[in-house]
Short mmCIF file of C-alpha atoms and ligand atoms in Angstrom, two decimals:
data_model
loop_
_atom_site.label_atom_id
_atom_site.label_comp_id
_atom_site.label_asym_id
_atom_site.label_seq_id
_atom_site.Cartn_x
_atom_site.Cartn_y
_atom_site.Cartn_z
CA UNK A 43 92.25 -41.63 -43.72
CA UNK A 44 95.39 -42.58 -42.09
CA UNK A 45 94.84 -44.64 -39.50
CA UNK A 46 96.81 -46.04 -36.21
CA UNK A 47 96.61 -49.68 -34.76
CA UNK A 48 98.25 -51.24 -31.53
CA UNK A 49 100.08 -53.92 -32.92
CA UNK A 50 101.70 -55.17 -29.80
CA UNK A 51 102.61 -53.06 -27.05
CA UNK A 52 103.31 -54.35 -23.83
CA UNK A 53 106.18 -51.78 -22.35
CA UNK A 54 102.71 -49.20 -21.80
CA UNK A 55 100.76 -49.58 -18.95
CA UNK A 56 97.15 -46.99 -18.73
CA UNK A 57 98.82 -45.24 -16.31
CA UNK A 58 101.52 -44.60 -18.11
CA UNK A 59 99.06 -42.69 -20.91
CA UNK A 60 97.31 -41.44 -17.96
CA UNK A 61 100.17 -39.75 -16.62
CA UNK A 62 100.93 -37.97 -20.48
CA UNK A 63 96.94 -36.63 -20.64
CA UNK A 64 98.11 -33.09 -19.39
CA UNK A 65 100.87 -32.54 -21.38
CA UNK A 66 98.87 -33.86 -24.41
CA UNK A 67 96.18 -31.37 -23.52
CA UNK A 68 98.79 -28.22 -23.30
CA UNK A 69 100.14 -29.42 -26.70
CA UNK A 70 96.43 -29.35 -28.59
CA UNK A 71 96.31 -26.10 -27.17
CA UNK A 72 99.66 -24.59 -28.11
CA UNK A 73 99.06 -26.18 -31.96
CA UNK A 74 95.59 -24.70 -32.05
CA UNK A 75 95.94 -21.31 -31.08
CA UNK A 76 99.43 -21.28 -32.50
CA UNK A 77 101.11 -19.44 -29.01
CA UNK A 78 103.73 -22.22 -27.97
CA UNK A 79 107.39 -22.57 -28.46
CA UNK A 80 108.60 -21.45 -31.63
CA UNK A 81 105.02 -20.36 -32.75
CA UNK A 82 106.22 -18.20 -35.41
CA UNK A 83 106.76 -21.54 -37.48
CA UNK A 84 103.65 -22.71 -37.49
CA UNK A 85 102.52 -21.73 -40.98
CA UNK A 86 102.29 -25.34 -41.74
CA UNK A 87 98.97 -25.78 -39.66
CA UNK A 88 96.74 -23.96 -41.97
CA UNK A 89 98.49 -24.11 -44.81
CA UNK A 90 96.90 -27.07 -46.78
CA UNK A 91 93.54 -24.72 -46.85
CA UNK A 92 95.43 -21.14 -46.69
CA UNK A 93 97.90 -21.78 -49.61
CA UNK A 94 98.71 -18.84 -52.41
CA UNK A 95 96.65 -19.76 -54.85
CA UNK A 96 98.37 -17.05 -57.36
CA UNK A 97 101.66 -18.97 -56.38
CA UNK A 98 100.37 -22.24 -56.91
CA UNK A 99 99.14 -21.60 -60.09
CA UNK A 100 102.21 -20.11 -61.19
CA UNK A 101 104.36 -23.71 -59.86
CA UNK A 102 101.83 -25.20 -62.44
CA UNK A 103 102.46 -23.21 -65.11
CA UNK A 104 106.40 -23.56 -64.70
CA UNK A 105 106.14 -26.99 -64.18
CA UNK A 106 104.32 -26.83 -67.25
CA UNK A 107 106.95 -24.91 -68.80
CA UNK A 108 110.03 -27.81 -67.48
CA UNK A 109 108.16 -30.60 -68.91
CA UNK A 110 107.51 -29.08 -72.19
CA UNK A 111 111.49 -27.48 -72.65
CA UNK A 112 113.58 -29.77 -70.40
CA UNK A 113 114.78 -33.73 -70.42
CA UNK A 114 116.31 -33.08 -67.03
CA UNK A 115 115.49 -30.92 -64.17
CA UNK A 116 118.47 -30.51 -61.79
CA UNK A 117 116.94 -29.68 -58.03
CA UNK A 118 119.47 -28.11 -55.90
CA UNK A 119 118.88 -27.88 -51.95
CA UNK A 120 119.77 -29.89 -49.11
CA UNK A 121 117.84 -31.27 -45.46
CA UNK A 122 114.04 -29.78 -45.58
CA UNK A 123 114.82 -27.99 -49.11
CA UNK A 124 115.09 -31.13 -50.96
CA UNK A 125 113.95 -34.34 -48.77
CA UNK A 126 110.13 -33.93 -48.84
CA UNK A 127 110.08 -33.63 -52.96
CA UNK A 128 112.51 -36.82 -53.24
CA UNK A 129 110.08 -38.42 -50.80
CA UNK A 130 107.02 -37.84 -52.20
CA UNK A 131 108.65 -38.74 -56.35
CA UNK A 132 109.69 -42.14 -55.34
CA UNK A 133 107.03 -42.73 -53.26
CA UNK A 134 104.39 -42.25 -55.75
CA UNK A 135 107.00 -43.55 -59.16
CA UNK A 136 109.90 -45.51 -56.99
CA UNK A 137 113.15 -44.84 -57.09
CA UNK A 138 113.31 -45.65 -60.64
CA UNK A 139 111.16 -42.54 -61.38
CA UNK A 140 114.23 -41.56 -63.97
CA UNK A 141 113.62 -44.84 -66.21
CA UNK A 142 109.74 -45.06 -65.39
CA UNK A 143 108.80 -42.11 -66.60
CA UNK A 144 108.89 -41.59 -70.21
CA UNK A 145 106.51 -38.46 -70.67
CA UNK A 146 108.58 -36.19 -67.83
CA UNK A 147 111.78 -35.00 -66.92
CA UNK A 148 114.40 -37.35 -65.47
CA UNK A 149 114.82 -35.03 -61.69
CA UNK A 150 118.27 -35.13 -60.09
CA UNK A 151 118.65 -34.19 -56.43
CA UNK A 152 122.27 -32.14 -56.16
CA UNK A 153 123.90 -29.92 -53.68
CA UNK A 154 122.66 -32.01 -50.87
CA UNK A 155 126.78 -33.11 -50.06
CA UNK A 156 129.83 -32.32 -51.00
CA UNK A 157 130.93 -35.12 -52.89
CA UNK A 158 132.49 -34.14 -56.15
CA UNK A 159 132.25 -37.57 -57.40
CA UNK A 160 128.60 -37.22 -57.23
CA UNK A 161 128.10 -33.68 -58.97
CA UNK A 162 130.42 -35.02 -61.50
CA UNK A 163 128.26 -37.91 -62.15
CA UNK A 164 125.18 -36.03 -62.32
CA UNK A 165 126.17 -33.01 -64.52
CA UNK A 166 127.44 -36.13 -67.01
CA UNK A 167 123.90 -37.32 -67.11
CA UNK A 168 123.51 -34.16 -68.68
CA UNK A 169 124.87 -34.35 -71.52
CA UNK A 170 123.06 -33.97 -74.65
CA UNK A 171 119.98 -33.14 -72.43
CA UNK A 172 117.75 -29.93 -72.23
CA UNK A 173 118.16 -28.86 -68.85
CA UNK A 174 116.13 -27.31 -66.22
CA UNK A 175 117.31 -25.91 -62.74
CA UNK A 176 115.10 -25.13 -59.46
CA UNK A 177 117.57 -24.17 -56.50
CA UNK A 178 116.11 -24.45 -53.45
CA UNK A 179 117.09 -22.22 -50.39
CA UNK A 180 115.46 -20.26 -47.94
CA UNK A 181 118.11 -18.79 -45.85
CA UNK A 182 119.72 -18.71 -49.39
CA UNK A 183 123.14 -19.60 -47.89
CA UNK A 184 123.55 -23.03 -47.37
CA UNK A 185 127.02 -24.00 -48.33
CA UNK A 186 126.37 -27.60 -49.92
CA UNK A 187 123.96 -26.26 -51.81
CA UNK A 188 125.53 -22.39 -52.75
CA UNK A 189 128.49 -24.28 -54.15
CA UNK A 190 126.41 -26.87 -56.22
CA UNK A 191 124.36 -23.97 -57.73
CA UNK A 192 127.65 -21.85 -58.80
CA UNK A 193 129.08 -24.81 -60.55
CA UNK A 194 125.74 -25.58 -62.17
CA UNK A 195 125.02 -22.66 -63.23
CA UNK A 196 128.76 -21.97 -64.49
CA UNK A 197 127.59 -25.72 -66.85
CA UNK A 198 124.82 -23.99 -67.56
CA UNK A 199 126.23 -20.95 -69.01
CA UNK A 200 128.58 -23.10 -71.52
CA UNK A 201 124.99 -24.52 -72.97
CA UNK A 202 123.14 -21.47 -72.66
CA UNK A 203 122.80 -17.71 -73.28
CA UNK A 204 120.56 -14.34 -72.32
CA UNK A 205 116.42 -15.57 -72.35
CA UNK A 206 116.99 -18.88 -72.79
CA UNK A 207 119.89 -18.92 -69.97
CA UNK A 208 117.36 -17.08 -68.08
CA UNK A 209 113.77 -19.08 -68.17
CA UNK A 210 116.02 -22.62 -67.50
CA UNK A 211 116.40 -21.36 -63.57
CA UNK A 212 113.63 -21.38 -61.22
CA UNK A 213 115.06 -19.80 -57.42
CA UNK A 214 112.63 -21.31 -54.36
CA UNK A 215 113.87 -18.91 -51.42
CA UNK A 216 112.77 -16.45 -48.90
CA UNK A 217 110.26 -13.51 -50.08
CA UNK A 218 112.50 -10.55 -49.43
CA UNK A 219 116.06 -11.40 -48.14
CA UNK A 220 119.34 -13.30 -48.74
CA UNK A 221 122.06 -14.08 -51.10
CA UNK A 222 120.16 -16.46 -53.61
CA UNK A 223 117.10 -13.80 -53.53
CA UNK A 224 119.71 -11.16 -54.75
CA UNK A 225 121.25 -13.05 -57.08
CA UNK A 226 117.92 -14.03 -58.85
CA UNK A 227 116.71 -10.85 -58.42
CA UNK A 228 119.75 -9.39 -60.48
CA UNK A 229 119.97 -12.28 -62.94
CA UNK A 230 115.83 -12.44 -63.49
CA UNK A 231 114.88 -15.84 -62.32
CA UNK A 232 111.21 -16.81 -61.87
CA UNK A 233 111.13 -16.84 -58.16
CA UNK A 234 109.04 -18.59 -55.71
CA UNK A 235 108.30 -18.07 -51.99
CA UNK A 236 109.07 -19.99 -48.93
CA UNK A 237 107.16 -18.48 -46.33
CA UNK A 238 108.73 -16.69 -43.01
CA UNK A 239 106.77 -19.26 -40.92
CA UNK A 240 107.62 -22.37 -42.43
CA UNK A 241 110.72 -24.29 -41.47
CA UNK A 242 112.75 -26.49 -43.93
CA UNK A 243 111.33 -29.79 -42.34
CA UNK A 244 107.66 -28.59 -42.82
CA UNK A 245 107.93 -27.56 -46.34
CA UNK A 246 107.42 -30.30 -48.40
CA UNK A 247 103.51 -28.12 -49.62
CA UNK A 248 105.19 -25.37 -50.22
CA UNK A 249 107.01 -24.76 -53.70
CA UNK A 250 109.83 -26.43 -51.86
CA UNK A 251 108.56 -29.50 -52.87
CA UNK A 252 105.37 -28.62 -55.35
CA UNK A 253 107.73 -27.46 -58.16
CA UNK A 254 109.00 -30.39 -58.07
CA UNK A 255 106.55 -32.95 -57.35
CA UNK A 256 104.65 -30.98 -60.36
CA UNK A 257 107.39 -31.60 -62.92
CA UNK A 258 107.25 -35.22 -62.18
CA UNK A 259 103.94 -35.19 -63.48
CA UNK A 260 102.19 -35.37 -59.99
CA UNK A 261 99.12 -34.17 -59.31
CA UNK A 262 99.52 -31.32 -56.48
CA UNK A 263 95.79 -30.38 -55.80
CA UNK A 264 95.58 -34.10 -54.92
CA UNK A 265 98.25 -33.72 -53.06
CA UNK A 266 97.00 -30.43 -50.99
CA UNK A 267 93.22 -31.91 -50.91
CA UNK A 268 94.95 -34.87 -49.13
CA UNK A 269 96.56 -32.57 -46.35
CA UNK A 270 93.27 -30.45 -46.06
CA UNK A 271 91.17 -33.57 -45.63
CA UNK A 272 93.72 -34.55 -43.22
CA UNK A 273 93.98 -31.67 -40.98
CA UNK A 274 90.02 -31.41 -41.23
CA UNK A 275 89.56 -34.70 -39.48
CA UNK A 276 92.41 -34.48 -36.69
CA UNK A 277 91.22 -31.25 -35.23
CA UNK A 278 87.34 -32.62 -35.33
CA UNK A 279 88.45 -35.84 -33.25
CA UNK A 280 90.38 -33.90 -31.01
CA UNK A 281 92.57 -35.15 -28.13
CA UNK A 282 91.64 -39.09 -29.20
CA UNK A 283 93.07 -38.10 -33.11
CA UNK A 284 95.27 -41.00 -33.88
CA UNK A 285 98.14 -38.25 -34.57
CA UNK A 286 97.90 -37.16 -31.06
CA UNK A 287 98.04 -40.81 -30.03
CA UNK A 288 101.15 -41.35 -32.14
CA UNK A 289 102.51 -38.65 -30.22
CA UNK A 290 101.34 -39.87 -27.17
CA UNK A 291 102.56 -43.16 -27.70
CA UNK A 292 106.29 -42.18 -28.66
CA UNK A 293 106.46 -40.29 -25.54
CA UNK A 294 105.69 -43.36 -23.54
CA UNK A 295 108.02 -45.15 -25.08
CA UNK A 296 111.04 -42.84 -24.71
CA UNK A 297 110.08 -42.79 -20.67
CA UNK A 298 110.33 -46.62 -20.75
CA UNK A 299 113.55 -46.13 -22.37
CA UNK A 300 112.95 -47.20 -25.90
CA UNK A 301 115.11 -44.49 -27.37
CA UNK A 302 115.57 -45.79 -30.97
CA UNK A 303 112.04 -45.29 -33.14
CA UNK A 304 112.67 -47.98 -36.30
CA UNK A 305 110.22 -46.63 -38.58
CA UNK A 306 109.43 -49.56 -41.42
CA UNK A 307 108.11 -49.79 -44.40
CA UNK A 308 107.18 -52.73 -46.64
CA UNK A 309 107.36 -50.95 -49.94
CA UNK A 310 110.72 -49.86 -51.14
CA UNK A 311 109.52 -46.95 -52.78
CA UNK A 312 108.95 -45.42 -49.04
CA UNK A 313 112.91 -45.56 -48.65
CA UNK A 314 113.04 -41.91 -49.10
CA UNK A 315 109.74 -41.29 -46.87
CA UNK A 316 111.96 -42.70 -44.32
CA UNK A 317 115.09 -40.33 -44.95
CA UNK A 318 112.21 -37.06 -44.80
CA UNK A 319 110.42 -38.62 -41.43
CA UNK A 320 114.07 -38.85 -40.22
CA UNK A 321 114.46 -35.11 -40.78
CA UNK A 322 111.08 -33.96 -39.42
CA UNK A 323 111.48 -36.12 -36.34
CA UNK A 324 114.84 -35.94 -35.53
CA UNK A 325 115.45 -31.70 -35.82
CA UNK A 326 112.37 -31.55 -34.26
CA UNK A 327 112.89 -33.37 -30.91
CA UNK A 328 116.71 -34.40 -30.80
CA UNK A 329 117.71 -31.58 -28.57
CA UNK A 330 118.11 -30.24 -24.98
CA UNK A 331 120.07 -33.05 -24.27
CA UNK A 332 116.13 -35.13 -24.99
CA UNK A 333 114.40 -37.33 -27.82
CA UNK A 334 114.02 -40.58 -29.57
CA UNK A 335 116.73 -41.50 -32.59
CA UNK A 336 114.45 -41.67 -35.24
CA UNK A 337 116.10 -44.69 -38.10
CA UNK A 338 114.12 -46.45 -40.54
CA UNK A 339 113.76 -49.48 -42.33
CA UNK A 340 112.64 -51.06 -45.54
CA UNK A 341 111.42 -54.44 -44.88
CA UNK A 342 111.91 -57.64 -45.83
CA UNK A 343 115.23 -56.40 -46.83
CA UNK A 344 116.53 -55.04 -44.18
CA UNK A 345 115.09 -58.39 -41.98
CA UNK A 346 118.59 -59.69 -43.50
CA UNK A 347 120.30 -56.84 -41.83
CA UNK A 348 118.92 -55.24 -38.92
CA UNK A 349 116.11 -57.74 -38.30
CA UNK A 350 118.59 -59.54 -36.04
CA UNK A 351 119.32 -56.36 -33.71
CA UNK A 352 115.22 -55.57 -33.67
CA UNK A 353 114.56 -59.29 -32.72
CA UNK A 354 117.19 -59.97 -30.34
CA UNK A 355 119.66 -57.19 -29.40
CA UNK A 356 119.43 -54.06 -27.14
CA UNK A 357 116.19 -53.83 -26.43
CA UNK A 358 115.80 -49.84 -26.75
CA UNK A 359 113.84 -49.56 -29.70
CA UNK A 360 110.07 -49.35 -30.51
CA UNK A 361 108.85 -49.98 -34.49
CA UNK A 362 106.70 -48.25 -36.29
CA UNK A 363 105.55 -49.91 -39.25
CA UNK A 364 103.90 -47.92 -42.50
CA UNK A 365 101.40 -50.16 -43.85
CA UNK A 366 100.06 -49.38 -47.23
CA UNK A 367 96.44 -50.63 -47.77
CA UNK A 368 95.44 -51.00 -50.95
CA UNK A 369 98.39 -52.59 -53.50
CA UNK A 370 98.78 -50.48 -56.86
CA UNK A 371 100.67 -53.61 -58.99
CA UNK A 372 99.34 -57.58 -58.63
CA UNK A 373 101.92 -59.97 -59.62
CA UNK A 374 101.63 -63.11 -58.83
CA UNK A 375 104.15 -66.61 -58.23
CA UNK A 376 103.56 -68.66 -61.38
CA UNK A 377 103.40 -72.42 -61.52
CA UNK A 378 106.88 -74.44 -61.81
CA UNK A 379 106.43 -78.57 -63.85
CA UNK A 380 109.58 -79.35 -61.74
CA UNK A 381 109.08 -77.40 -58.53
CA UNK A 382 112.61 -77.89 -57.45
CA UNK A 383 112.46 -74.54 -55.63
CA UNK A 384 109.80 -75.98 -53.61
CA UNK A 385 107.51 -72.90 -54.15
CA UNK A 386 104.56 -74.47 -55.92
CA UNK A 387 102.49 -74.03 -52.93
CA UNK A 388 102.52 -70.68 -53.34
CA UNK A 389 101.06 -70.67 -56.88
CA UNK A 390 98.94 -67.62 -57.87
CA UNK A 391 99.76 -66.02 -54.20
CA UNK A 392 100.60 -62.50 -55.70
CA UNK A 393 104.01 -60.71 -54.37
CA UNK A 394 101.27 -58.34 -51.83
CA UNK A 395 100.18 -61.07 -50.58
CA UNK A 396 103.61 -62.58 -49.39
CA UNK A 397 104.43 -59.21 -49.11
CA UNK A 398 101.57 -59.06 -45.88
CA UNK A 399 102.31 -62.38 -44.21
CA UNK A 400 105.90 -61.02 -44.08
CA UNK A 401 104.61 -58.15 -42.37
CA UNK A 402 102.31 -59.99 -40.02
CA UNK A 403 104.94 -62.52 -39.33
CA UNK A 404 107.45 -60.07 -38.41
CA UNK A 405 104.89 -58.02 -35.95
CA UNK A 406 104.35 -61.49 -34.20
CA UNK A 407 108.19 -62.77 -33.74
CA UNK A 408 109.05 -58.92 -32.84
CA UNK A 409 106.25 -59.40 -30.71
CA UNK A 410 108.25 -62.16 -29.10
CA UNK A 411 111.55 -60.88 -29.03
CA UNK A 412 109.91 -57.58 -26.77
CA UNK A 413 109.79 -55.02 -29.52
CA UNK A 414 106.76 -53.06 -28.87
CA UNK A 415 105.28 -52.09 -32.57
CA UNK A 416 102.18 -49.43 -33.93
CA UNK A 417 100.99 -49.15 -37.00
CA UNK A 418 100.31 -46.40 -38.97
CA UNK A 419 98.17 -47.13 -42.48
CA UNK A 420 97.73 -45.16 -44.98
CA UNK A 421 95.66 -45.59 -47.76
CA UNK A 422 97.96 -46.76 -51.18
CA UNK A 423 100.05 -44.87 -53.16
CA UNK A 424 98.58 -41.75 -54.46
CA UNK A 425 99.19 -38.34 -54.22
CA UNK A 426 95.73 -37.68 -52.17
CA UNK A 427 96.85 -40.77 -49.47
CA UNK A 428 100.24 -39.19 -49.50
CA UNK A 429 99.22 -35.86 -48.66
CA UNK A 430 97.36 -37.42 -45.51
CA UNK A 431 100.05 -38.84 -44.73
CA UNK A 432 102.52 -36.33 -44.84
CA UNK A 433 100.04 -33.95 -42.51
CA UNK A 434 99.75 -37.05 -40.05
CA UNK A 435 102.84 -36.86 -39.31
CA UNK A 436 103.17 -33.25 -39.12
CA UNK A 437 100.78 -32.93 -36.20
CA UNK A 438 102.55 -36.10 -34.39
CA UNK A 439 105.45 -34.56 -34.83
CA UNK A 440 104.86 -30.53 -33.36
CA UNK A 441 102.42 -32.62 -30.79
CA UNK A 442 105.08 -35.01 -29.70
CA UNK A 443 108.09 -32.29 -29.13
CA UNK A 444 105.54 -30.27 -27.30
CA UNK A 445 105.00 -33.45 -24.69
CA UNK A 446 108.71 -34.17 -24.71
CA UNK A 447 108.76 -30.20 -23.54
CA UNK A 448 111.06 -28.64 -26.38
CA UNK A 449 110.29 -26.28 -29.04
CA UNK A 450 110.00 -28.37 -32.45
CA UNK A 451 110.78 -26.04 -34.54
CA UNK A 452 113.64 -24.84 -34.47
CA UNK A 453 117.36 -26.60 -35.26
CA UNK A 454 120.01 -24.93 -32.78
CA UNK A 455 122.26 -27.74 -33.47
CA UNK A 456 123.03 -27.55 -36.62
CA UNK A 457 124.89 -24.38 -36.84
CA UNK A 458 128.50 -26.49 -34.67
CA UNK A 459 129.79 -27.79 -37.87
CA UNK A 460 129.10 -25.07 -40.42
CA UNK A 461 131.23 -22.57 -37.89
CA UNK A 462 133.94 -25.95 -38.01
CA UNK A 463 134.01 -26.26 -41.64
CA UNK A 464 134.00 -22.27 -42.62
CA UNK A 465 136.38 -21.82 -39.94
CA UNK A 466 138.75 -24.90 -41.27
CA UNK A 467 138.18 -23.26 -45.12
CA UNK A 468 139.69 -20.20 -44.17
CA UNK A 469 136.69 -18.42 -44.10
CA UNK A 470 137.28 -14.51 -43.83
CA UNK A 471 136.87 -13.57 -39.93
CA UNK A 472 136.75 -16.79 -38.30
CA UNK A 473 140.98 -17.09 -38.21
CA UNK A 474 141.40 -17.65 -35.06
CA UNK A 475 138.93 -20.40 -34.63
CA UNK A 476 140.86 -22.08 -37.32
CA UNK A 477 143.92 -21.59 -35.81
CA UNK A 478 142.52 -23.24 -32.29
CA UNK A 479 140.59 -26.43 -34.73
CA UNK A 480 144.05 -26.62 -36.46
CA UNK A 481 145.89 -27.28 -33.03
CA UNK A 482 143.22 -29.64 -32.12
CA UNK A 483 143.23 -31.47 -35.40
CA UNK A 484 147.40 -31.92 -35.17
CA UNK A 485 147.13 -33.21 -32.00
CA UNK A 486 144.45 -36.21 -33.44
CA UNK A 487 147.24 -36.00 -36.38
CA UNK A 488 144.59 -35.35 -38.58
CA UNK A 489 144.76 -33.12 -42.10
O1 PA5 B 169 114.78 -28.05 -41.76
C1 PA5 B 169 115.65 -27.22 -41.92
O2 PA5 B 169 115.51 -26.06 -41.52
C2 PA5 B 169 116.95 -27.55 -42.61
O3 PA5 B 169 117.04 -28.89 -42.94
C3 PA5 B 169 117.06 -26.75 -43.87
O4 PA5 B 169 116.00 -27.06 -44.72
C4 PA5 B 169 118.39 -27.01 -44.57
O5 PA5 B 169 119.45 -26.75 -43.68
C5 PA5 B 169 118.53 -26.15 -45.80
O6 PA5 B 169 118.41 -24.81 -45.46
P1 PA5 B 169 118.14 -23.71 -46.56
O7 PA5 B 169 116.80 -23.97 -47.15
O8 PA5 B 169 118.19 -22.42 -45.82
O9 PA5 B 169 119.21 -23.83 -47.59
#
């Protein structure tokens, strides 16, 4: 179960939990009856024990199908289309999943930028390979990754013909509507459903990320039991769930003026965990002019980095560490004759070990320098820990906008530079909001 601890916090005072009880209360109430802002989103809440099973049994069987036919599986999609199936690969295989893993497809995450350098580099990875595709879209007209699928699937075409052209494209996108539903509907891609009330950031147990998760080889009813077990427990503790008190606790912090969340990690592998928490928090609460800047860390690297700024500089920030329990991998500092490193006193202390008294170490001297820090531990690193995890901070998340007093689910912001960039790319209909961006782009002298 994943579990919260008070690490240090001395910017909190009772009263100032006190004073967040009522809001907390309205919040339980709007996620449990499903009737608060944006409530036509919250598919997510019951999802881990209301899933398609049909559907789910067909992501195994074309996960199945990858594995057995492909040596690379290209996954196109960008922000909550991609993130949460990045996140949960290299958490569970690191970020070396493509070497690691001999008996599965090497996965490549495109069409989440524009970078032609990077496409490039990918599709040359390619070469030689048996290839699988799974675009990813449910408004089905995301730019980054609409462009990435046309040139893939032009690559594609030059390798492959009719049937076999055919069963190398899997389409994740909206039931009914949209361009990539049309065009898989014409071309006869296996398609798979995001549902109407799940958002991008809350997808990651949906075939967004279960395709996949399931072509690396993970095990997804782990994965789902994990969630389940999760959501089982926080609504049976109620208002004292240590979600709730996550929630509770952020919003404290922002009214002391800790703006900045630093969420950390010890284990590298939770790099992309960050980048997917980022997403989740940040769309969810950075609006109406209100939230906390969600950034996050991998630690003890990043000590030699921003460890300086979280010690000693501004002091708006509040940490959030991710502690992993149980170690999967013991390695441990051999003996040295000559010892002219100095590090024989450490012999037989494995790498987890070091790795905790860094941890520890750090919590004390942040401690010290006035950042305030919580801890949120999770079990180790398996898919059933993982899927706690990820439904922890699901319910933080919808609880915390509700205190803040926005609706977390939806992304108004986003739209500003799409209208820029179509607008700037000549895009029919929008001509004369290029013509008043070009003015204001010649006066910054600016091409
Ligand atoms: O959380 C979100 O809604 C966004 O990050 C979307 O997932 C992202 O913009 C991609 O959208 P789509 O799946 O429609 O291509």
């Amino acid at each position: 179960m994943v579990k919260l601890r008070y690490a240090h916090i001395k910017s909190i005072t009772e009263e100032d939990l006190a004073a967040l009880k009522a809001p907390l209360e309205a919040a339980d109430g709007k996620i449990r009856n499903k009737n608060g802002e944006g409530a036509e989103y919250t598919g997510w809440i019951d999802l881990p024990v209301n899933y398609d099973r049909d559907e789910f049994n067909r992501i195994k069987a074309a996960a199945e199908l990858i594995r057995s036919n492909s040596d690379v599986l290209l996954v196109v999609g960008i922000g909550g289309s991609y993130l949460g199936a990045r996140a949960v690969i290299e958490f569970l295989y690191s970020a070396y999943y493509n070497q690691i893993k001999k008996d599965a497809p090497e996965i490549y995450f495109i069409g989440n930028s524009f970078s032609g350098d990077e496409l490039t580099q990918v599709l040359s990875l390619c070469e030689g390979k048996r290839i699988s595709v799974n675009v990813v879209s449910k408004s089905g007209t995301t730019t980054e990754s609409a462009v990435a699928f046309r040139l893939v699937r032009s690559y594609l075409e030059k390798r492959y013909t009719g049937e076999e052209l055919k069963r190398r494209i899997f389409a994740t996108t909206d039931k009914r509507a949209g361009a990539l539903k049309e065009l898989a509907d014409k071309e006869g891609y296996e398609c798979f459903v995001i549902p109407d009330d799940i958002g991008g950031r809350f997808s990651v147990l949906t075939a967004v990320g279960l395709l996949p998760i399931a072509a690396s080889g993970a095990d997804i009813d782990a994965l789902m039991a994990g969630a389940a077990a999760c959501r089982e427990h926080l609504f049976a503790e109620g208002l004292g769930n240590a979600a709730y008190t996550y929630a509770l606790l952020r919003n404290a912090f922002l009214q002391k003026g800790r703006t900045v969340e630093v969420l950390a990690s010890y284990e590298p592998s939770f790099r992309y965990m960050g980048e997917w928490f980022k997403q989740l928090f940040g769309e969810s609460e950075g609006k109406d002019k209100k939230g906390i800047f969600p950034s996050s860390v991998i630690f003890s690297s990043d000590l030699h980095s921003l460890g300086q700024f979280i010690q000693d500089g501004n002091p708006i920030l509040f940490e959030t560490v991710c502690r992993q329990v149980s170690a999967s991998e013991e390695i441990a500092v051999p003996f040295d004759e000559q010892d002219t490193d100095n590090l024989n006193y450490l012999e037989g202390v494995s790498l987890n070990a070091i790795n905790n008294k860094a941890l520890l170490g750090t919590l004390l001297a942040h401690a010290d320098g006035g950042t305030d820090s919580i801890i949120v531990e999770y079990e180790g690193k398996n898919e059933f820990s993982l899927g706690e995890l990820i439904y922890f901070m699901f319910i933080s998340c919808a609880a915390s906008g509700y205190i803040l007093g926005v609706n977390p689910f939806d992304q108004p912001g986003v739209e500003a530079y799409k209208k820029n960039m179509f607008a700037l790319l000549g895009k029919p209909g929008s001509e004369k909001k290029r013509a008043e961006l070009e003015n204001r782009l010649n006066l910054l002298m600016l091409k």
